[in-house]
Short mmCIF file of C-alpha atoms and ligand atoms in Angstrom, two decimals:
data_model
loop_
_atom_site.label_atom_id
_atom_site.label_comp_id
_atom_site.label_asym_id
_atom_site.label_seq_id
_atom_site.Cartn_x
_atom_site.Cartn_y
_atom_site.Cartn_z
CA UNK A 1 34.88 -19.80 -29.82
CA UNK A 2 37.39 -19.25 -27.16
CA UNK A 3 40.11 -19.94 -29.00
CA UNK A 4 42.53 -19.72 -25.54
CA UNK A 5 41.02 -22.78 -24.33
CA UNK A 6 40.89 -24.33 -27.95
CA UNK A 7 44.65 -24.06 -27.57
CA UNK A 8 45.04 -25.80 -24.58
CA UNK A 9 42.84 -28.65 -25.37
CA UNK A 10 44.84 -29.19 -28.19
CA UNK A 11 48.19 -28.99 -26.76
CA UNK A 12 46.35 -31.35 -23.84
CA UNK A 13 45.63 -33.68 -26.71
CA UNK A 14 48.90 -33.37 -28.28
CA UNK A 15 47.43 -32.29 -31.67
CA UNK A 16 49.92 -31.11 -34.52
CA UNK A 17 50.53 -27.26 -34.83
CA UNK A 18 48.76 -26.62 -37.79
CA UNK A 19 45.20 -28.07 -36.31
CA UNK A 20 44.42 -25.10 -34.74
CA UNK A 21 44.73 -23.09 -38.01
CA UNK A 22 42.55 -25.48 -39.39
CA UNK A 23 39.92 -25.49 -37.63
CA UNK A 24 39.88 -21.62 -37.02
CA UNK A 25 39.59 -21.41 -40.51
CA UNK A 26 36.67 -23.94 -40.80
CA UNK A 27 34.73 -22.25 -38.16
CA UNK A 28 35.63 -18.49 -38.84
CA UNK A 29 35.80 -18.70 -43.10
CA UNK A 30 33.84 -21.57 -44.10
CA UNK A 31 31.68 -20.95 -41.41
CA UNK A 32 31.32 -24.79 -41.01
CA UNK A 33 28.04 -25.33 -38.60
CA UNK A 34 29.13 -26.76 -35.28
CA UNK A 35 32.49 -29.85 -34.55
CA UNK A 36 30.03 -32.22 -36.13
CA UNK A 37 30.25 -30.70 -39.54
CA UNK A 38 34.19 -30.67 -39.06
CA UNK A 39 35.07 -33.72 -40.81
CA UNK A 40 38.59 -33.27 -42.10
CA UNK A 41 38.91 -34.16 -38.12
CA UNK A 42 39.68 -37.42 -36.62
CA UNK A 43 36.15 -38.26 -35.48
CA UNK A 44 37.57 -38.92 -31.79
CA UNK A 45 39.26 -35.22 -31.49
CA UNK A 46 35.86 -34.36 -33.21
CA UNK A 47 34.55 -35.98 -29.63
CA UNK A 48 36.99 -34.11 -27.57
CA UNK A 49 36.18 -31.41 -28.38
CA UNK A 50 32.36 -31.50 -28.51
CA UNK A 51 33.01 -32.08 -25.00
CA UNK A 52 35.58 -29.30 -23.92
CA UNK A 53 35.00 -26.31 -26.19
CA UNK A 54 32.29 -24.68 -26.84
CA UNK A 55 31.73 -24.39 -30.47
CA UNK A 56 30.31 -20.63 -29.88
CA UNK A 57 30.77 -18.48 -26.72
CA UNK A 58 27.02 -17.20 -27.14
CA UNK A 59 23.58 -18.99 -27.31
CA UNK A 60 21.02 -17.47 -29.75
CA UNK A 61 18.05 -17.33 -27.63
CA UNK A 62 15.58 -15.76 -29.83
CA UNK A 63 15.42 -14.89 -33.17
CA UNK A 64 13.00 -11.84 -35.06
CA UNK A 65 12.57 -11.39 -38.51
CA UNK A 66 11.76 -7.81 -39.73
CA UNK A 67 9.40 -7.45 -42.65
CA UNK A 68 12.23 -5.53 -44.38
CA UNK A 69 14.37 -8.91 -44.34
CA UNK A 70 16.84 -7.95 -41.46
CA UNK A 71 16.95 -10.46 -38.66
CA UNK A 72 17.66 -9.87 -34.83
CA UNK A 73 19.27 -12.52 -32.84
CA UNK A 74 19.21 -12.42 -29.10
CA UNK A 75 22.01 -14.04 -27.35
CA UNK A 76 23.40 -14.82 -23.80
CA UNK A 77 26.96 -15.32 -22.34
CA UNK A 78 27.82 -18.04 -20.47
CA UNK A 79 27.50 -16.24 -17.63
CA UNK A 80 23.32 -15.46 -18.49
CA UNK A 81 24.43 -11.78 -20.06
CA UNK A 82 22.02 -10.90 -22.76
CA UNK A 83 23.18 -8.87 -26.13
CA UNK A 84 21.62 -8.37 -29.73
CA UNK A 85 22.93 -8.62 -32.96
CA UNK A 86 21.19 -7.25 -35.95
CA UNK A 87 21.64 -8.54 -39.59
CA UNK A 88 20.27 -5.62 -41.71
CA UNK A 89 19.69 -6.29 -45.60
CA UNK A 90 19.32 -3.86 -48.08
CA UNK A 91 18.53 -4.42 -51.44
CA UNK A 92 20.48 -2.89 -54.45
CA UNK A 93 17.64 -1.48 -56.80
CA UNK A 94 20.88 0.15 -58.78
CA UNK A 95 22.54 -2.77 -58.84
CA UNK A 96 24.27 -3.47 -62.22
CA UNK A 97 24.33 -6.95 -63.62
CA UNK A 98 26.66 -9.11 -62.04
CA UNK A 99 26.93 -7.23 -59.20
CA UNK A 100 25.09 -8.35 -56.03
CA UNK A 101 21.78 -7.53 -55.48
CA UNK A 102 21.20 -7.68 -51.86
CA UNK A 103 23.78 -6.26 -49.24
CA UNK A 104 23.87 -7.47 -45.82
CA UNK A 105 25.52 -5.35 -42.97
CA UNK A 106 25.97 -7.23 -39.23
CA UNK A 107 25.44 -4.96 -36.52
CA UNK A 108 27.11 -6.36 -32.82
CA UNK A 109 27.19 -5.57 -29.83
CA UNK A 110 30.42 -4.24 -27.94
CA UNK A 111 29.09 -4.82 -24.28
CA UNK A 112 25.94 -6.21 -22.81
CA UNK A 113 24.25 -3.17 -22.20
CA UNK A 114 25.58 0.68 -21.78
CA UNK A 115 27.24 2.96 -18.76
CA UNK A 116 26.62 6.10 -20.92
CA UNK A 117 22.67 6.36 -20.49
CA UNK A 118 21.84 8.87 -23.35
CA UNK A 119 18.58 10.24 -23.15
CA UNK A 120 17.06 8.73 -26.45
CA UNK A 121 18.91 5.55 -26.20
CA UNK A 122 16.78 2.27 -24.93
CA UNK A 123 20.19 0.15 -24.30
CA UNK A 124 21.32 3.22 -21.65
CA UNK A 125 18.47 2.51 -19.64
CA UNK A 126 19.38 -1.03 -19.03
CA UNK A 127 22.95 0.01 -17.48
CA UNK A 128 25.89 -1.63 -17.84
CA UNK A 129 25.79 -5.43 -17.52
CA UNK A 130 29.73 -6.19 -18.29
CA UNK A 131 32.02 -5.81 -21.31
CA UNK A 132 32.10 -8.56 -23.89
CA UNK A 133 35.32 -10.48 -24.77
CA UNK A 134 37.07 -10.84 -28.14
CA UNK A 135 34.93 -13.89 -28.65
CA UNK A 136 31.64 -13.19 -27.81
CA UNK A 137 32.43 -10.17 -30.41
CA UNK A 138 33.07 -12.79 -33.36
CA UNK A 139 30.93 -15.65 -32.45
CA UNK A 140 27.82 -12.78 -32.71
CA UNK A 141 28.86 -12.75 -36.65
CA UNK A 142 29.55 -16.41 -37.17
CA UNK A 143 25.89 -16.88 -35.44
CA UNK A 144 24.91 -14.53 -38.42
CA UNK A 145 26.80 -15.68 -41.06
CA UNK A 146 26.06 -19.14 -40.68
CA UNK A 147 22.25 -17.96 -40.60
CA UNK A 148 22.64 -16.41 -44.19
CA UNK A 149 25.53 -19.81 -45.18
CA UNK A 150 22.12 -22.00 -43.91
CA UNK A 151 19.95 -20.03 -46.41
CA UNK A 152 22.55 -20.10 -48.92
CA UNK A 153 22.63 -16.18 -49.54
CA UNK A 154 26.22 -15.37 -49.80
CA UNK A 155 28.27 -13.54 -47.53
CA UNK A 156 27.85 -10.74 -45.13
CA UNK A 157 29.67 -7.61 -46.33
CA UNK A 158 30.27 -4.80 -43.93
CA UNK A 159 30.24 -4.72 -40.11
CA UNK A 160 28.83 -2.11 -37.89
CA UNK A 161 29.93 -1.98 -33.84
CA UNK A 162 26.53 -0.12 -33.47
CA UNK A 163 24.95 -2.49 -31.21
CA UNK A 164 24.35 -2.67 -27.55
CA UNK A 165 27.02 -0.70 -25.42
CA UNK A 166 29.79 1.57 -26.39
CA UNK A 167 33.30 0.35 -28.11
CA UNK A 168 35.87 2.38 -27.12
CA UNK A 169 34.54 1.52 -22.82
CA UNK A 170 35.83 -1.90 -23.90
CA UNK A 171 38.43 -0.59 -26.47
CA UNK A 172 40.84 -3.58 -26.31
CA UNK A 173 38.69 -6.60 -27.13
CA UNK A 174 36.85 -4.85 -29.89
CA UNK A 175 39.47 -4.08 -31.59
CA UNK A 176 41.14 -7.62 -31.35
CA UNK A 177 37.73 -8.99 -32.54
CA UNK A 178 38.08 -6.68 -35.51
CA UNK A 179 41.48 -8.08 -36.18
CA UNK A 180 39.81 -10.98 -36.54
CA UNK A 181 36.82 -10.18 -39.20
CA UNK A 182 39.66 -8.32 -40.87
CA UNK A 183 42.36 -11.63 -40.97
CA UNK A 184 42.41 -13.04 -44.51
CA UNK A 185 42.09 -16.71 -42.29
CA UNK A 186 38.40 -15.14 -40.95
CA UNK A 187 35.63 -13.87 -42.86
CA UNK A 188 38.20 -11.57 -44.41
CA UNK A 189 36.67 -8.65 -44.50
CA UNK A 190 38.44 -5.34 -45.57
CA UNK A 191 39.13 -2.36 -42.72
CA UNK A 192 36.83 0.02 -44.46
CA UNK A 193 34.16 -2.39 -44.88
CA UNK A 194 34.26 -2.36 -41.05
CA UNK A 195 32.69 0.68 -38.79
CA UNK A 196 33.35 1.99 -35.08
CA UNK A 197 30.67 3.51 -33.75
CA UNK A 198 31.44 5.81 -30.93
CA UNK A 199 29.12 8.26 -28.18
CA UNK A 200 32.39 10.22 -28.45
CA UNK A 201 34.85 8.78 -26.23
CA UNK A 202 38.42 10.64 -26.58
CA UNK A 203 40.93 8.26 -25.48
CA UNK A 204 39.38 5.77 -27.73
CA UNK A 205 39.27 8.06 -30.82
CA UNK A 206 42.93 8.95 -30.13
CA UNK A 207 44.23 5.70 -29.82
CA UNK A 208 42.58 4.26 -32.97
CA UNK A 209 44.02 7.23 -34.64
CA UNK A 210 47.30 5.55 -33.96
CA UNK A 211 46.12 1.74 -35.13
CA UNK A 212 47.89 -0.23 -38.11
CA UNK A 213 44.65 -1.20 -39.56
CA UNK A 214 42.26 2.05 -40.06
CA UNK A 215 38.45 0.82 -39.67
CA UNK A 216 35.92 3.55 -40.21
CA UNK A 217 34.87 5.84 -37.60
CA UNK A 218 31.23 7.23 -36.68
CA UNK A 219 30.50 9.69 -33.88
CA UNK A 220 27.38 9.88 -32.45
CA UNK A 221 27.02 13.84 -31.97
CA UNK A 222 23.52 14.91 -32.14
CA UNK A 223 23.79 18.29 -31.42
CA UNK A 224 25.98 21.20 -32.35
CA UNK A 225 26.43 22.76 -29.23
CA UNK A 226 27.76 21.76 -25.48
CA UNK A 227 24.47 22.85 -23.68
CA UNK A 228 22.45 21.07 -25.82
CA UNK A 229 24.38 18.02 -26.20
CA UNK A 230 25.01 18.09 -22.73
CA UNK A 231 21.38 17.95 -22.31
CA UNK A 232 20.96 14.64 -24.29
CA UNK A 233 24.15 13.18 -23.77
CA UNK A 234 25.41 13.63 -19.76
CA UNK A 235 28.79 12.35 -21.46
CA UNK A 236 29.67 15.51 -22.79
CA UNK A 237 30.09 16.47 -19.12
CA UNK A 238 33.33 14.53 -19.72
CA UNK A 239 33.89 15.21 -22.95
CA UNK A 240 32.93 18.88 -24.42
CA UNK A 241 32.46 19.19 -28.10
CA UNK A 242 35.73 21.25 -28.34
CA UNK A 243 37.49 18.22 -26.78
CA UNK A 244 35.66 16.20 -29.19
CA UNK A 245 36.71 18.30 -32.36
CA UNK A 246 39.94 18.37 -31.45
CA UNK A 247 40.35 15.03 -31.38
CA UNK A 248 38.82 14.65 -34.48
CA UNK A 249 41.52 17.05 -35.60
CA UNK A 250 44.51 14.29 -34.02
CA UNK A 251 42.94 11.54 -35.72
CA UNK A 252 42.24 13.09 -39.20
CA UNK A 253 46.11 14.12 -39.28
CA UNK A 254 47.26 10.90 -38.39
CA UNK A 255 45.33 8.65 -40.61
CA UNK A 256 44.01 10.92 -43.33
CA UNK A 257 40.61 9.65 -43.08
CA UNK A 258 37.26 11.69 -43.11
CA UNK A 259 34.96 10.84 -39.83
CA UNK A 260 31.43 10.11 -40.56
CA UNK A 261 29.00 12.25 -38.10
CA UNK A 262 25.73 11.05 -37.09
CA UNK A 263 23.23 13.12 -36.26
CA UNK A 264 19.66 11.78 -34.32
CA UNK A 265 16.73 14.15 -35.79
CA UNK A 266 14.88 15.05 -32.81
CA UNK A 267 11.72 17.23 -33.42
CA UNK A 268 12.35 20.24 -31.65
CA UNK A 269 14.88 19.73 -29.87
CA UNK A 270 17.49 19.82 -32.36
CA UNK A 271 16.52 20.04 -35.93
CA UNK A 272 15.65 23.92 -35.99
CA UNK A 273 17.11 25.87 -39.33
CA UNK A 274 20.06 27.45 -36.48
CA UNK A 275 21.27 24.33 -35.43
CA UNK A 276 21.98 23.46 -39.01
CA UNK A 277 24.38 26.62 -39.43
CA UNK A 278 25.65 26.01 -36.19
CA UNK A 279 26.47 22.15 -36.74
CA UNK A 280 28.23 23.65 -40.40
CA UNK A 281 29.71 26.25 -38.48
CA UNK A 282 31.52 23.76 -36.17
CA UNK A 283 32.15 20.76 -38.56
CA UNK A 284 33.70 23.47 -41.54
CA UNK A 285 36.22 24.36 -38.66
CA UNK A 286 37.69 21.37 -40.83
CA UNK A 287 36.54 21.42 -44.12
CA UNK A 288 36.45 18.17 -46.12
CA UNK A 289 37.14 15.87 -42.96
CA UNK A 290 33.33 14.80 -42.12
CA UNK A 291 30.45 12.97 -43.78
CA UNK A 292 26.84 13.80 -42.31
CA UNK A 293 24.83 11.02 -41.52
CA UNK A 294 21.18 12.28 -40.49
CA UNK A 295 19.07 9.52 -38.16
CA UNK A 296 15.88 9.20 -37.93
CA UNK A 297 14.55 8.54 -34.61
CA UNK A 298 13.72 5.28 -33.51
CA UNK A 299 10.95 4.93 -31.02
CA UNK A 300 12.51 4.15 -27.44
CA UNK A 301 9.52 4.99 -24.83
CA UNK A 302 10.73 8.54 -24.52
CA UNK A 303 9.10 11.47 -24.90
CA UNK A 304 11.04 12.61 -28.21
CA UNK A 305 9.62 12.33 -31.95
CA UNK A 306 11.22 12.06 -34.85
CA UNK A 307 11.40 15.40 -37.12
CA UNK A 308 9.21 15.21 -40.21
CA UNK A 309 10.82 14.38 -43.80
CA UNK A 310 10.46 18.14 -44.45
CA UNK A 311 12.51 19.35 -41.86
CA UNK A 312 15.29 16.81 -42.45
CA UNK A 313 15.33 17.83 -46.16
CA UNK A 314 15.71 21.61 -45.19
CA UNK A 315 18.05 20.78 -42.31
CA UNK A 316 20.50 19.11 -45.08
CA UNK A 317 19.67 21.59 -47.42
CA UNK A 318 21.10 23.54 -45.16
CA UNK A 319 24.30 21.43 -44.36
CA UNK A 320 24.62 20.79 -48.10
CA UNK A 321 24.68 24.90 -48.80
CA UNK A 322 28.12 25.16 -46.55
CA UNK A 323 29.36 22.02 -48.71
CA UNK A 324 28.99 19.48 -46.15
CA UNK A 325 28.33 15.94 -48.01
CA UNK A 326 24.77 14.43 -45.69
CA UNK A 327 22.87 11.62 -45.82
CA UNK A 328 19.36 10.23 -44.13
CA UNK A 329 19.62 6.89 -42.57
CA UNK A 330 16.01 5.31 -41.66
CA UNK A 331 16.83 2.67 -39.93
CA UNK A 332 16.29 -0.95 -40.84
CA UNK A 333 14.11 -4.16 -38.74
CA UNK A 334 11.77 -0.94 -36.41
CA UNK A 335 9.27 -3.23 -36.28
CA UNK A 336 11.61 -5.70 -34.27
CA UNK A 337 13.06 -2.79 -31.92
CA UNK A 338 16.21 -4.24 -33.85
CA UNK A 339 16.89 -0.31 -34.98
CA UNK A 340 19.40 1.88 -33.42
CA UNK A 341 18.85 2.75 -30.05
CA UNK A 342 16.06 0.33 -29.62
CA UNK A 343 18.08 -3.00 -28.58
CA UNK A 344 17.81 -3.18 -25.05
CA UNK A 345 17.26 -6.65 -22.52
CA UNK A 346 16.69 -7.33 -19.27
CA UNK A 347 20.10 -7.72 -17.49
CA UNK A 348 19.02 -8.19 -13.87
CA UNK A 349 18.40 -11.67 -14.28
CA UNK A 350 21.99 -12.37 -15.15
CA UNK A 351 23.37 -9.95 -12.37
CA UNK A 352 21.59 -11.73 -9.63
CA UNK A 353 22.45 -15.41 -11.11
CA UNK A 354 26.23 -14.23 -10.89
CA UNK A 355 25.91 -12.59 -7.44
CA UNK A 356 24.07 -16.41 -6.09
CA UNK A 357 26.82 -17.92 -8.23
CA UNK A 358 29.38 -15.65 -5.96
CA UNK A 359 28.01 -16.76 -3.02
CA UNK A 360 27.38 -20.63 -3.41
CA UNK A 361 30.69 -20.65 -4.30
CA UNK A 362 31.71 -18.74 -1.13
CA UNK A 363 29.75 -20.66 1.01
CA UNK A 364 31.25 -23.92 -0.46
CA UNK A 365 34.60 -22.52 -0.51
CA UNK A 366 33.78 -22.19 4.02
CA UNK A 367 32.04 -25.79 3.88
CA UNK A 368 35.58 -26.98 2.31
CA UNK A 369 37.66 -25.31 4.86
CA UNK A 370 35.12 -26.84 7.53
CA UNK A 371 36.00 -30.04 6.18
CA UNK A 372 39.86 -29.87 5.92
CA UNK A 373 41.37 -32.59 7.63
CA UNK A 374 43.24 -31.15 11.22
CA UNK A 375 46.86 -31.62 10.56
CA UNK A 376 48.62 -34.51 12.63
N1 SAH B 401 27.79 3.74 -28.15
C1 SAH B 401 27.98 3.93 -29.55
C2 SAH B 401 27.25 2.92 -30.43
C3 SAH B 401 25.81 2.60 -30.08
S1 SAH B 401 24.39 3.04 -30.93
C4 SAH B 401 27.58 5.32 -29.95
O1 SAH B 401 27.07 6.04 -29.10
O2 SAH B 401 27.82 5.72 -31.07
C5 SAH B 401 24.56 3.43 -32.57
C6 SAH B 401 23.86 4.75 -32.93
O3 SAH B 401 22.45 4.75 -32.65
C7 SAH B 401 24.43 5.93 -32.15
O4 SAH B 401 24.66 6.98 -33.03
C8 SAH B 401 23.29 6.26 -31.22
O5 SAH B 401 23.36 7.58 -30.75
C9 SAH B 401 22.10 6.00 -32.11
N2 SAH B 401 20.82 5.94 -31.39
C10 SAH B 401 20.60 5.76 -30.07
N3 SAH B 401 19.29 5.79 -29.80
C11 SAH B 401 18.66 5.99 -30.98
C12 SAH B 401 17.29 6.09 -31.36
N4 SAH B 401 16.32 5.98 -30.47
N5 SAH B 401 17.01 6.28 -32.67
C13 SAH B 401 18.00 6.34 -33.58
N6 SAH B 401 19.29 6.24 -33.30
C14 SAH B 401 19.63 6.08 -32.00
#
């Protein structure tokens, strides 16, 4: 919720200082269902604030199952913005007893839809609608958690910002919002449990290089060259691959930390035997300091196809050979275009509601003047 305007209200109401702890922690840990369920509350503050805060800053608007298990809730601000947020389960089948046998990883969404249009990329195409705050960050987990609390099936345990948009355009309020699923008081979940996905923005990489809390870091490179990247990725215009790797260097020397690369598997395009020895090549500049994630392609409407299962293995082979550590992510919930790449909504709708909203309130703001009694 917005917790700013939780604050006042309760100042408003004259409420003693540790309520707002309270009920942060009822809403954020316990993941308590709406002020209803709050009933360590006096049942008329219970009323006051049904009526003045918003128990969640988004509205789930639709919600997908995939057959795999992973569910994809659609959302809007306040303001009519649409985002997605994906809850992807995967089971354990190595699971020893005791431990759990079913892992759930939230994926949210950083801004409601994406300046950086890369080629592939179904959210790119929608533009950017506007950045999300702080709290439309969190309340996209509590609207998952208390999905899985209403099922009863345990907690969610890692966090992805691999959603809709990119992070580090909207560096400040994701990172606050992590704060938050990181605070022992929230869902409490540890730094590294937490990932920040990025299309390889420099200032952001640098400046979470110099963070107190280290959450993990992914870079969405896809190629191993600037012509080629450039190609797919019209960021690179900004931001060359040596620029990249460089920061890469800054932020593995200030936090120790190995980066995790991801790398789209385009047939064709990039997943040729030489752009495996290039991508080594560049990555063993720094050996030890990367992790290779290899991603399959999820459908989009484009023109690209994913590379077969043989190629990928001989592309890692490849990787493997100059001692680079890989893996092969197939995305979870495809059939929901709840996969990377493929979460994407129509934003013109809100845009044009805001722009009427401008103007009816310009044109009341005039009626208002008109209205103004003359001075005596
Ligand atoms: N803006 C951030 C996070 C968004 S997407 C970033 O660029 O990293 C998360 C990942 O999905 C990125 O690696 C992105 O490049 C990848 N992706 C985009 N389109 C995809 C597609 N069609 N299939 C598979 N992965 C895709």
């Amino acid at each position: 919720m917005d917790t700013e305007l939780l604050s006042t209200v309760l100042a408003k109401r004259k409420q003693p200082a540790f309520r707002e702890r309270q009920i942060l922690r009822a809403a954020q840990h316990e993941y308590v269902s709406g002020w209803e369920a709050m009933t360590t509350l006096p049942k008329r503050l219970r009323e006051q604030l049904t009526a003045e805060v918003p128990f969640s800053t988004v509205k789930v608007d639709l919600e997908e199952r995939s057959k795999d298990g992973s569910v994809k809730l659609r959302m809007l601000t306040h303001d009519g913005f649409p985002l997605e947020a994906v809850l992807m389960r995967f089971d354990q089948p190595h699971a020893k007893e005791g431990e759990k046998q079913t892992r759930y990883t939230a994926c949210l969404s950083s801004q409601s839809g994406c300046a950086l249009s890369c080629e592939f990329c179904a959210t790119g195409k929608m533009k950017l609608g506007r950045n999300l705050t702080q709290h439309e960050i969190v309340d996209q987990f509590l609207e998952l958690a208390r999905q899985r609390q209403r099922v009863g099936e345990g907690r969610i345990d890692n966090v992805v910002m691999m959603g809709m948009g990119e992070p580090f355009h909207n560096y400040d309020e994701v990172i606050a919002a992590l704060r938050t699923l990181n605070s022992p008081d929230g869902p409490g979940l540890g730094a590294r449990r937490i990932a920040i996905s990025t299309v390889g923005w420099v200032p952001g990489i640098e400046k979470l290089a110099k963070e107190d809390i280290q959450f993990k870091l992914a870079l969405s490179l896809h190629a191993p060259n600037d012509n080629l990247r450039g190609s797919l990725m019209p960021v690179n215009r900004k931001f060359p691959i040596e620029r990249l790797m460089q920061a890469c260097r800054f932020y593995q020397d200030q936090t120790k930390r190995r980066i995790f690369i991801e790398y789209l598997m385009l047939e064709n395009v990039n997943d040729q035997p030489e752009h495996a020895k290039e991508l080594a090549k560049l990555l063993n500049d720094q050996p030890g300091q990367f992790h290779v994630n290899l991603i399959a392609y999820n459908p989009t409407g484009t023109d690209f196809v994913g590379a077969s299962d043989e190629t990928v293995r001989r592309f890692s082979a490849i990787l493997q050979r100059a001692d680079l550590e890989t893996s092969y992510r197939v995305s979870r919930a495809r059939d929901i275009s709840g996969a990377c790449g493929q979460l994407a909504a129509p934003i013109e709708a809100a845009k044009r509601a805001q722009r009427e909203d401008r103007l009816a309130r310009a044109k009341a703001k005039v009626a208002d003047t008109d209205n103004a009694p003359t001075p005596a």
